[in-house]
mmCIF file of C-alpha atoms and ligand atoms in Angstrom:
data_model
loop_
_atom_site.group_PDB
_atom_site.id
_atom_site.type_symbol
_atom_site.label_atom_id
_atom_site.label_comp_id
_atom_site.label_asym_id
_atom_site.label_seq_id
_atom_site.Cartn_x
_atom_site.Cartn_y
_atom_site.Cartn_z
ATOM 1 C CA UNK A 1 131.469 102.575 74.366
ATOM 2 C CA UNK A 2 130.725 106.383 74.674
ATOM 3 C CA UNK A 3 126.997 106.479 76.100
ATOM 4 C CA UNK A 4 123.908 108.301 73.958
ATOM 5 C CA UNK A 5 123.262 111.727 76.008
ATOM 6 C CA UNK A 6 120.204 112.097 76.579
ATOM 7 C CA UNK A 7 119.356 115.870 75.554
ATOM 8 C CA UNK A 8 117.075 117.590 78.284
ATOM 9 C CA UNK A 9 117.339 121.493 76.647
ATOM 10 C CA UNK A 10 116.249 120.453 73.526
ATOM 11 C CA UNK A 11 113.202 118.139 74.893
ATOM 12 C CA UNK A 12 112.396 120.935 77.240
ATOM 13 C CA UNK A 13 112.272 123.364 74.471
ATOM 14 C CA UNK A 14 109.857 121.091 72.603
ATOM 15 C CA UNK A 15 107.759 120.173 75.221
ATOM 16 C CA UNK A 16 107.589 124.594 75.545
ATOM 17 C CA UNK A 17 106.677 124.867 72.178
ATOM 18 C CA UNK A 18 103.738 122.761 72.386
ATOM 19 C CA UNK A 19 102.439 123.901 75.883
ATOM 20 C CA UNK A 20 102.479 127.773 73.996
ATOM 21 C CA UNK A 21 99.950 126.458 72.019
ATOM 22 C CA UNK A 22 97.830 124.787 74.575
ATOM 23 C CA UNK A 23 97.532 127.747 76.777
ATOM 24 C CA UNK A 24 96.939 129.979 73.990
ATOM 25 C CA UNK A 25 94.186 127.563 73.393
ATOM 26 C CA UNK A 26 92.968 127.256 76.951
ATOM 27 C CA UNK A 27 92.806 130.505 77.408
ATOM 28 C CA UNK A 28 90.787 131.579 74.089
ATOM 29 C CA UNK A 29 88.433 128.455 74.987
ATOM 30 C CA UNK A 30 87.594 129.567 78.743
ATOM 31 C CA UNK A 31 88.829 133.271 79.206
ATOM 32 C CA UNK A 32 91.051 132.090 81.934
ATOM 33 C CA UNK A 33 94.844 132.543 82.379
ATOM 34 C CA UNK A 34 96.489 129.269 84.270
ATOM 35 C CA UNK A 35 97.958 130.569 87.019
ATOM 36 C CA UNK A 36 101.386 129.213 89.410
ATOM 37 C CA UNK A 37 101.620 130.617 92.641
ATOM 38 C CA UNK A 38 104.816 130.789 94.301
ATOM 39 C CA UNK A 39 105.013 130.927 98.505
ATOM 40 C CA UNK A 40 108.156 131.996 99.627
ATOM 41 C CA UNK A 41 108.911 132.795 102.997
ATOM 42 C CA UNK A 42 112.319 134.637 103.913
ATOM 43 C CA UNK A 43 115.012 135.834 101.247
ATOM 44 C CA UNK A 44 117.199 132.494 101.018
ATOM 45 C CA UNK A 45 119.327 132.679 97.587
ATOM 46 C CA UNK A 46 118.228 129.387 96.027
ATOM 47 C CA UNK A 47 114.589 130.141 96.623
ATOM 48 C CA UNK A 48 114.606 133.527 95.231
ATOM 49 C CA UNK A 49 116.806 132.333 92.109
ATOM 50 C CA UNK A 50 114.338 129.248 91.837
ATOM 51 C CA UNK A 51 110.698 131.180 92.004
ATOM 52 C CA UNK A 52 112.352 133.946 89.433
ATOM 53 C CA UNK A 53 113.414 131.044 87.245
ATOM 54 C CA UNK A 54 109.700 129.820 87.485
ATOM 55 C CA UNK A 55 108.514 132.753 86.785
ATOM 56 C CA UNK A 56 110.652 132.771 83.751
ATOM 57 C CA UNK A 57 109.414 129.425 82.333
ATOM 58 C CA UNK A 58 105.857 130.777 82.976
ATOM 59 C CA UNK A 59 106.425 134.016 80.883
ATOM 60 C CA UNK A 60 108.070 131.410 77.916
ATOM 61 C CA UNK A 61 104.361 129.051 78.228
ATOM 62 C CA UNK A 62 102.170 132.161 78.654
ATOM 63 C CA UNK A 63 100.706 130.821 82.192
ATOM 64 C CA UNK A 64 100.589 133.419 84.635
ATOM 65 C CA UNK A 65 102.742 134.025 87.828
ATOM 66 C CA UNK A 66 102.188 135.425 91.239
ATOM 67 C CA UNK A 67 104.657 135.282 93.555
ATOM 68 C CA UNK A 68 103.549 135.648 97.416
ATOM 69 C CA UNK A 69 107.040 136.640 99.490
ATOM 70 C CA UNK A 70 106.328 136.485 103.456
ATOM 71 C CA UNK A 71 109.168 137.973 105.714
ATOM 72 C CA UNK A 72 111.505 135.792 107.777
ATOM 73 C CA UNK A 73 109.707 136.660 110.717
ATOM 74 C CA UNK A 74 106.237 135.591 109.156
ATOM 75 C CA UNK A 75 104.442 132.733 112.002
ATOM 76 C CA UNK A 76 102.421 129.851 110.833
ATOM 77 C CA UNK A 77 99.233 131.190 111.249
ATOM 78 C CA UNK A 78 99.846 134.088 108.746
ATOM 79 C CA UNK A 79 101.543 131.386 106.479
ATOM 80 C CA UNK A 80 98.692 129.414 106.425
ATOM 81 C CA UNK A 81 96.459 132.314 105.985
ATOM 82 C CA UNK A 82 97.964 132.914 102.698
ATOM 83 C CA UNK A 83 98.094 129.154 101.499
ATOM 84 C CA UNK A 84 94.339 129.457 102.280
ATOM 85 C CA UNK A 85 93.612 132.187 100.471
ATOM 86 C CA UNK A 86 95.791 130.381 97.207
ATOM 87 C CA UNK A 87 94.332 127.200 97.867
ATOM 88 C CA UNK A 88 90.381 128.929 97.276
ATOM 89 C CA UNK A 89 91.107 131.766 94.418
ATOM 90 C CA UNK A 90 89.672 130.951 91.315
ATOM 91 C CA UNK A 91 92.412 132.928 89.799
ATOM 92 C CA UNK A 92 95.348 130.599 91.019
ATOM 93 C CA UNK A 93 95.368 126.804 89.670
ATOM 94 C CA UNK A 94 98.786 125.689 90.621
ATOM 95 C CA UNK A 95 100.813 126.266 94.450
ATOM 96 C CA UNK A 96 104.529 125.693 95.076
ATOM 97 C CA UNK A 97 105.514 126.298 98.302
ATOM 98 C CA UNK A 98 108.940 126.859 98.015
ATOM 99 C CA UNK A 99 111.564 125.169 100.234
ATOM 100 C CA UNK A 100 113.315 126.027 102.451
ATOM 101 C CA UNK A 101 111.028 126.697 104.937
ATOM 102 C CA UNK A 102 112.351 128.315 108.064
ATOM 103 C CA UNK A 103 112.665 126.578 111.195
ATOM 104 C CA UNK A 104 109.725 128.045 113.160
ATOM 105 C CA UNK A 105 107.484 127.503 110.325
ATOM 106 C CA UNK A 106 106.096 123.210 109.479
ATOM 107 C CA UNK A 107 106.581 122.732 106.424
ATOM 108 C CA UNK A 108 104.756 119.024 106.078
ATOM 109 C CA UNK A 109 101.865 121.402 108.093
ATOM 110 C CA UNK A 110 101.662 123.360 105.106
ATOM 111 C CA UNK A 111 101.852 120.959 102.442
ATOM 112 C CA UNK A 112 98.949 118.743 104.757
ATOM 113 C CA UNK A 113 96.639 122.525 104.103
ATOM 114 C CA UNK A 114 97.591 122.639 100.268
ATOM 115 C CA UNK A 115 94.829 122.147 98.143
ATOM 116 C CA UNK A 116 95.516 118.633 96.479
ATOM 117 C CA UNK A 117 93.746 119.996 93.093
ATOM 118 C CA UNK A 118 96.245 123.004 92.993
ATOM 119 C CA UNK A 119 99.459 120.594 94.073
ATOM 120 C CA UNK A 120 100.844 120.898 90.288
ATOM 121 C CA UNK A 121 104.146 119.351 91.932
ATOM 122 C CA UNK A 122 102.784 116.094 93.888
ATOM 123 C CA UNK A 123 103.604 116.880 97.112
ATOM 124 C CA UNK A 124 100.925 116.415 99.104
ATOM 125 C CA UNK A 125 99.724 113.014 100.359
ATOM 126 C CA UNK A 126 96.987 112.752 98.473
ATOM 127 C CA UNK A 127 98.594 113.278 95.047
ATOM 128 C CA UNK A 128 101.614 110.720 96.325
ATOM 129 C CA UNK A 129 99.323 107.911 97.817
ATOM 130 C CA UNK A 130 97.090 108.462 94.244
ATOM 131 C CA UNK A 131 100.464 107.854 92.368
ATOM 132 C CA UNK A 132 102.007 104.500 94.878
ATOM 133 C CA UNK A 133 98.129 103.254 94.101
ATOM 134 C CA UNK A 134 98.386 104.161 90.025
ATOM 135 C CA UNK A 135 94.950 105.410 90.602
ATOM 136 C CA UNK A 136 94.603 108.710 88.461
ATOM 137 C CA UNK A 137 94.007 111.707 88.693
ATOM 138 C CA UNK A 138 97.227 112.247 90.688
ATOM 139 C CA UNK A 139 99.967 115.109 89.994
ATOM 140 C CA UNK A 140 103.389 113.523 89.985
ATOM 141 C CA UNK A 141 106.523 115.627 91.331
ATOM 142 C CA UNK A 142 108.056 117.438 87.980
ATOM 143 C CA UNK A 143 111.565 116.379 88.089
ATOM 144 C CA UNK A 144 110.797 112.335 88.316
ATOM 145 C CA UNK A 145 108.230 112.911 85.578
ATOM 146 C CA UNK A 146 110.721 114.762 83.442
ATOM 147 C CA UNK A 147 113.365 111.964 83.750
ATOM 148 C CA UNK A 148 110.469 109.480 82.795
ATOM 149 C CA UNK A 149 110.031 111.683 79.626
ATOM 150 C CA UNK A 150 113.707 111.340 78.665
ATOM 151 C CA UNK A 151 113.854 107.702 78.799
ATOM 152 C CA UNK A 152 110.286 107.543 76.857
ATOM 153 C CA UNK A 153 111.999 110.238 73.856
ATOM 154 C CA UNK A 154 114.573 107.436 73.617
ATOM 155 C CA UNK A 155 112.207 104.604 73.260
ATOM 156 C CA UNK A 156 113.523 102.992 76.518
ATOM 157 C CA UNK A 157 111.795 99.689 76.728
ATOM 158 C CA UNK A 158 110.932 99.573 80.378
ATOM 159 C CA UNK A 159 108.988 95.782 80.765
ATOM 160 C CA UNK A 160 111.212 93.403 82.850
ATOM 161 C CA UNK A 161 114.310 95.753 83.645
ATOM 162 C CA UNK A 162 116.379 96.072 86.484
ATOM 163 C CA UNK A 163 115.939 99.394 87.734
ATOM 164 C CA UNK A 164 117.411 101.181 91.036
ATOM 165 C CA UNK A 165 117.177 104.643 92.449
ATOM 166 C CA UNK A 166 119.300 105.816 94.662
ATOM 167 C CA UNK A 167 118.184 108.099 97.143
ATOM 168 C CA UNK A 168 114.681 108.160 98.320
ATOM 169 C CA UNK A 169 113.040 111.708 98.949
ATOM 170 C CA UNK A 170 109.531 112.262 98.441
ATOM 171 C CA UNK A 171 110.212 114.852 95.444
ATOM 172 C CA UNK A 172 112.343 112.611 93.477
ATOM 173 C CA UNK A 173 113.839 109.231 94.361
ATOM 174 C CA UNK A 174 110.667 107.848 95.805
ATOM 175 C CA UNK A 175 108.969 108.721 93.206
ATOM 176 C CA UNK A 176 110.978 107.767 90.243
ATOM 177 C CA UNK A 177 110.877 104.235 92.103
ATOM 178 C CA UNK A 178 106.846 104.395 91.731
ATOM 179 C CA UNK A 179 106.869 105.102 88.086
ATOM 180 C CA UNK A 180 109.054 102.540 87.090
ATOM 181 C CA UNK A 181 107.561 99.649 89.039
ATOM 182 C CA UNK A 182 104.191 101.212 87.385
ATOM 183 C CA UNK A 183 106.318 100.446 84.104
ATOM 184 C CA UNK A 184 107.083 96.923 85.222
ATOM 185 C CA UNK A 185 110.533 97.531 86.189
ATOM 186 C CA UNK A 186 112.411 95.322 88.876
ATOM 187 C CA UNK A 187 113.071 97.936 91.110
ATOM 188 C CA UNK A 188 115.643 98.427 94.068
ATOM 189 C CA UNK A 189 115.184 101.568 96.113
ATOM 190 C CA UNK A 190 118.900 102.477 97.817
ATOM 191 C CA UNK A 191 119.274 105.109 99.962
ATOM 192 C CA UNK A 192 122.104 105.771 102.086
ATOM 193 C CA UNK A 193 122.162 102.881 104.874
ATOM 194 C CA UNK A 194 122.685 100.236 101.600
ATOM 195 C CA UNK A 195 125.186 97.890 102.042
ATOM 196 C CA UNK A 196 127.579 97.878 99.338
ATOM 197 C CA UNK A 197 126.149 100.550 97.008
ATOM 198 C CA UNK A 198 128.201 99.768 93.981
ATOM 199 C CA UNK A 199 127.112 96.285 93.524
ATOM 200 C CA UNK A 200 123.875 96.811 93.933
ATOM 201 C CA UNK A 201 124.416 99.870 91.291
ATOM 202 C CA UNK A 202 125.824 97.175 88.589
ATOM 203 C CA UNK A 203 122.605 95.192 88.719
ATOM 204 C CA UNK A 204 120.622 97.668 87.068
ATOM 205 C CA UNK A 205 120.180 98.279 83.334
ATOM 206 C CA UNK A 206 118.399 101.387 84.400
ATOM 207 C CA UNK A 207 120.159 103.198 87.234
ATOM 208 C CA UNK A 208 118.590 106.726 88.658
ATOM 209 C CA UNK A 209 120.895 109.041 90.689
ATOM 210 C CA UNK A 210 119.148 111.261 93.507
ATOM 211 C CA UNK A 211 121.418 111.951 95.988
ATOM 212 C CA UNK A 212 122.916 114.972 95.625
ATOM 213 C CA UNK A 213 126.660 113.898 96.390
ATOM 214 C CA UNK A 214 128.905 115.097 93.447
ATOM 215 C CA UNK A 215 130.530 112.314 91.264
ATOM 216 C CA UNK A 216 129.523 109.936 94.328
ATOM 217 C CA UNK A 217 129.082 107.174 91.219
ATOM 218 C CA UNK A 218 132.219 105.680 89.184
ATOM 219 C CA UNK A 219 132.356 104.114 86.106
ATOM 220 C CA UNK A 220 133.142 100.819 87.692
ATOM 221 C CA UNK A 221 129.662 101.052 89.792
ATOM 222 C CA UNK A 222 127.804 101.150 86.297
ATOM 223 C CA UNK A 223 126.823 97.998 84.484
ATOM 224 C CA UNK A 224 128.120 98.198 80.781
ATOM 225 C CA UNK A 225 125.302 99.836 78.331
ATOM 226 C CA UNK A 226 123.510 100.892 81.720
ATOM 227 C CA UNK A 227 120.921 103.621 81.196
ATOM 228 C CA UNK A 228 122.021 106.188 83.704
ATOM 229 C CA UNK A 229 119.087 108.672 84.439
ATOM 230 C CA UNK A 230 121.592 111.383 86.573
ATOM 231 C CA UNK A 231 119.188 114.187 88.624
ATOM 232 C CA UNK A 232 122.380 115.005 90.945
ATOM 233 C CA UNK A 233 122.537 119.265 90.879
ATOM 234 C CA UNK A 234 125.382 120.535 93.227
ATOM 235 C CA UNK A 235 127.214 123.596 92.344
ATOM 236 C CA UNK A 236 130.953 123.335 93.027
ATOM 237 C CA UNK A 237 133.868 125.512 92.621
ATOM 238 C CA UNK A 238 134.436 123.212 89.231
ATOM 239 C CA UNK A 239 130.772 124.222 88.045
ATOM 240 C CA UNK A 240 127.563 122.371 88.203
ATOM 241 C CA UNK A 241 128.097 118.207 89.365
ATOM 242 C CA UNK A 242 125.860 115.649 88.729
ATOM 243 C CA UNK A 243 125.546 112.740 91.103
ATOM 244 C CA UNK A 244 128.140 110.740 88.546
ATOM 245 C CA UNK A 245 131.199 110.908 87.163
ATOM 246 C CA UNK A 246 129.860 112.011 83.599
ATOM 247 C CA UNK A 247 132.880 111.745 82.060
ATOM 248 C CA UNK A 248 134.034 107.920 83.267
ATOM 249 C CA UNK A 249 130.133 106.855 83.209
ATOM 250 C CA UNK A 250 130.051 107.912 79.410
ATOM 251 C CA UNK A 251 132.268 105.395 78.871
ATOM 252 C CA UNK A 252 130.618 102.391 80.192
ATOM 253 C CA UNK A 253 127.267 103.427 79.969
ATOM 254 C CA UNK A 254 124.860 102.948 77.171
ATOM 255 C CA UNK A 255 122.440 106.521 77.726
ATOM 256 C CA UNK A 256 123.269 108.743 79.917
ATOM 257 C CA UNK A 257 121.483 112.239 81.162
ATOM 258 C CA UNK A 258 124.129 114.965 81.131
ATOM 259 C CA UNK A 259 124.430 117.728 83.720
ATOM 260 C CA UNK A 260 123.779 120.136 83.222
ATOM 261 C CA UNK A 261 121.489 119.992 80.315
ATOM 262 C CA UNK A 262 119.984 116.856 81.229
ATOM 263 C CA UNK A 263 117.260 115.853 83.479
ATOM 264 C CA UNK A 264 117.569 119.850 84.964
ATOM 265 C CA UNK A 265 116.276 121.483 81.820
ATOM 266 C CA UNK A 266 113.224 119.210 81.524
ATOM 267 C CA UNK A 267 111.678 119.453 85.112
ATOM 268 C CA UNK A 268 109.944 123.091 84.972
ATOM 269 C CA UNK A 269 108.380 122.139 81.248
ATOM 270 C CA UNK A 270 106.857 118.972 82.783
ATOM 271 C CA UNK A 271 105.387 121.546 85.798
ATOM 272 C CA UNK A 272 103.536 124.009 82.807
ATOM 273 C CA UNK A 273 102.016 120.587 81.626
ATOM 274 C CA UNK A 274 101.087 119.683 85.166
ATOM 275 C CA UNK A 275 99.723 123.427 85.659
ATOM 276 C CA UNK A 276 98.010 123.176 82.458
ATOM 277 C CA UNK A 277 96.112 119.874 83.626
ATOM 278 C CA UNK A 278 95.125 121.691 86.573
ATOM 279 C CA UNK A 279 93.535 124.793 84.926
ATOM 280 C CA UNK A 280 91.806 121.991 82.629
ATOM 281 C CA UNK A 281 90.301 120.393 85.954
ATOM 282 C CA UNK A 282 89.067 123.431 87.278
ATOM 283 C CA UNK A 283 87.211 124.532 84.636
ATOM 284 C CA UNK A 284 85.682 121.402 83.864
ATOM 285 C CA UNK A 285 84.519 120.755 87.340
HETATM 286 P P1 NDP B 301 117.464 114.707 99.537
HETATM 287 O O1 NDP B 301 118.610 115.287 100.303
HETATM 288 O O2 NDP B 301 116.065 114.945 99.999
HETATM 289 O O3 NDP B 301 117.680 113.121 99.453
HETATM 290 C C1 NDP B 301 118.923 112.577 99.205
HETATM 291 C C2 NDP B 301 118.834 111.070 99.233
HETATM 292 O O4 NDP B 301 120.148 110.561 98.982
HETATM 293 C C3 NDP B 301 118.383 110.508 100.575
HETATM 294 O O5 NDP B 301 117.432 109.483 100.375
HETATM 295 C C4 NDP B 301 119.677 109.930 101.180
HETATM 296 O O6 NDP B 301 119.505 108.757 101.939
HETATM 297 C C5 NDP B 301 120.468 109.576 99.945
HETATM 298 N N1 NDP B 301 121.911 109.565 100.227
HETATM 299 C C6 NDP B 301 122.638 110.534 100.826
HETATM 300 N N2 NDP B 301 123.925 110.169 100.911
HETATM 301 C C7 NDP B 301 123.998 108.929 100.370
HETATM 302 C C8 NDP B 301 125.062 108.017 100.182
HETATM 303 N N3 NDP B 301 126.319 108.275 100.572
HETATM 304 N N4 NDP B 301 124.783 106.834 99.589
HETATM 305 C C9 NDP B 301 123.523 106.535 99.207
HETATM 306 N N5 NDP B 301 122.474 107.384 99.339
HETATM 307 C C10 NDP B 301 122.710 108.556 99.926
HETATM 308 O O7 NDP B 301 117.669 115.186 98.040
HETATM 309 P P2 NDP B 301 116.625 115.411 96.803
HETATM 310 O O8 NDP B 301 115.981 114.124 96.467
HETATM 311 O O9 NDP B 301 115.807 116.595 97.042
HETATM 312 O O10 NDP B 301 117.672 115.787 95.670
HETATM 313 C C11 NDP B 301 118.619 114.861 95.209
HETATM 314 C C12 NDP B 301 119.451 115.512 94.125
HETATM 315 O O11 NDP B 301 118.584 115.828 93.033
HETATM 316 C C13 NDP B 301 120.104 116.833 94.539
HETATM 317 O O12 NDP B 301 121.341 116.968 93.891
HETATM 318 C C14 NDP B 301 119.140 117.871 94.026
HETATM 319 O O13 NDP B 301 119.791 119.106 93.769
HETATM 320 C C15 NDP B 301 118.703 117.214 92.755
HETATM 321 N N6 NDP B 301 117.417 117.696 92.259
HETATM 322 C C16 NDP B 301 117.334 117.911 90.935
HETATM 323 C C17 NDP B 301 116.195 118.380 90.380
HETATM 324 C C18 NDP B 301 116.123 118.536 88.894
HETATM 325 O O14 NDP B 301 115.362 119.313 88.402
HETATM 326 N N7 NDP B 301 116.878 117.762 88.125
HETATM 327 C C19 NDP B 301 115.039 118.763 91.209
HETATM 328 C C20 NDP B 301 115.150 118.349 92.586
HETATM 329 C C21 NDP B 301 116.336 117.871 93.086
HETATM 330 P P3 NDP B 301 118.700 108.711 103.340
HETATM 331 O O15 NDP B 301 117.254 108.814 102.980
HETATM 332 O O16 NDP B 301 119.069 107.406 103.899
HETATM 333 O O17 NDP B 301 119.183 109.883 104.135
#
């Protein structure tokens, strides 16, 4: 069997194409511009590369960017100063407060102040309890939503499956965990004190990958015509890995999400529409 890939650039650029529209539409309707802001504190390389891609995505959408950049040395009070300020502008509708955080600073202090109505990326614990509760509105975090939207493009039927995640971080495993169940899903939540990982990997017709370990999962750990939902990103000397081995997991599975140009691609087009939901809120409130 050679698994169906599941193409994340080409549903991203879609999902683009339509949100161009929409704010075009939004913003002849009301005047306004929706805004992301982007706190960053310190200079770290991922972060920097990360808020310029966002900025990137929100050039492509037409949503406007501002990017607030605090030095290292910045102390919580000033942080939260500017998260204030953010959280009460009428001219900013989505926050990201971009990780990592330095030591001195609290980051779950910071995501506690964040305005829930500006949280386009469901951090805070009023957009996550919203989203264990399936009581709307809630924002949910981008890159669980976009893997959602990959299996939906391929008309997975998700009533009654056996699905597990493994790895459970608020951003992403978690998450991905809540949807599913909310799609009736058997689900099975592994993280890394699971006993005997690849067996309980084989049970699942739908197995999600958020761990972060490179090629951690073998072909023999996947179930034959598995749908394997892979949001694994760690850059190695061989290029980008995903959480699987994508080659040997083709094999055996039945859809698979490639990386890159899987899951990856999808996750900052699901954040326009989440920013775009925002802007709606706000000016209908
Ligand atoms: P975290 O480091 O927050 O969480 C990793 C999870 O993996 C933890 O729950 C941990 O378990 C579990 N884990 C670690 N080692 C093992 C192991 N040997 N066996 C089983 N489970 C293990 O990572 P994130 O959730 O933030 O990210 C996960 C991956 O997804 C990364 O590669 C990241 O780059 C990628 N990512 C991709 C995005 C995209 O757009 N596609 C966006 C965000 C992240 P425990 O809780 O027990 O410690």
């Amino acid at each position: 069997m050679t698994a169906h890939l599941l193409d994340g650039r080409a549903l991203a650029k879609t999902i683009r194409e339509t949100l161009k529209h929409d704010f075009a539409a939004f913003q002849s309707r009301t005047g306004a511009t929706p805004t992301l802001a982007v706190l960053r504190i310190g200079e770290d390389e991922a972060s920097v590369g990360y808020a310029r891609a966002l900025q990137k995505t929100c050039d492509g959408v037409g949503a406007g960017f501002r990017a607030v950049e605090l030095p290292l040395s910045a102390q919580q009070a000033e942080v939260e100063e500017a998260l204030a300020e953010l959280n009460t502008s009428p001219l900013v509708h989505g926050i990201m407060i971009l990780e990592p955080t330095p030591d001195h600073i609290s980051h779950p202090a910071l995501i506690d102040l964040l305005n829930p109505a500006k949280d386009v990326d469901g951090v805070h614990a009023i957009n996550a309890g919203r989203l264990a509760a399936d009581r709307p509105p809630y924002f949910v975090p981008a890159t669980p939503a976009g893997g959602i939207r990959l299996l939906e493009q391929a008309d997975v039927a998700f009533k009654g499956k056996e699905a597990v995640i493994v790895g459970r971080s608020d951003i992403v495993g978690k998450p991905m965990a809540l949807l599913l169940l909310h799609r009736h899903c058997t689900v099975t939540l592994a993280h890394s004190r699971t006993v005997d990982l690849p067996g309980v990997c084989r049970r699942a017709d739908i197995l999600c990958l958020a761990v972060g370990r490179p090629e951690m999962v073998k072909a023999d750990w996947v179930k034959p015509g598995a749908i394997v939902v892979d949001f694994g990103t760690t850059y190695t000397d061989a290029g980008l890995k995903g959480d699987c081995d994508q080659a040997g997991v083709a094999e055996v599975a039945g859809m698979l999400t490639p990386v890159p140009g899987g899951t990856g691609p999808v996750t900052n087009a699901i954040l326009m529409e989440n920013l775009l939901r925002a802007a709606e809120r706000a000016v209908s409130a």
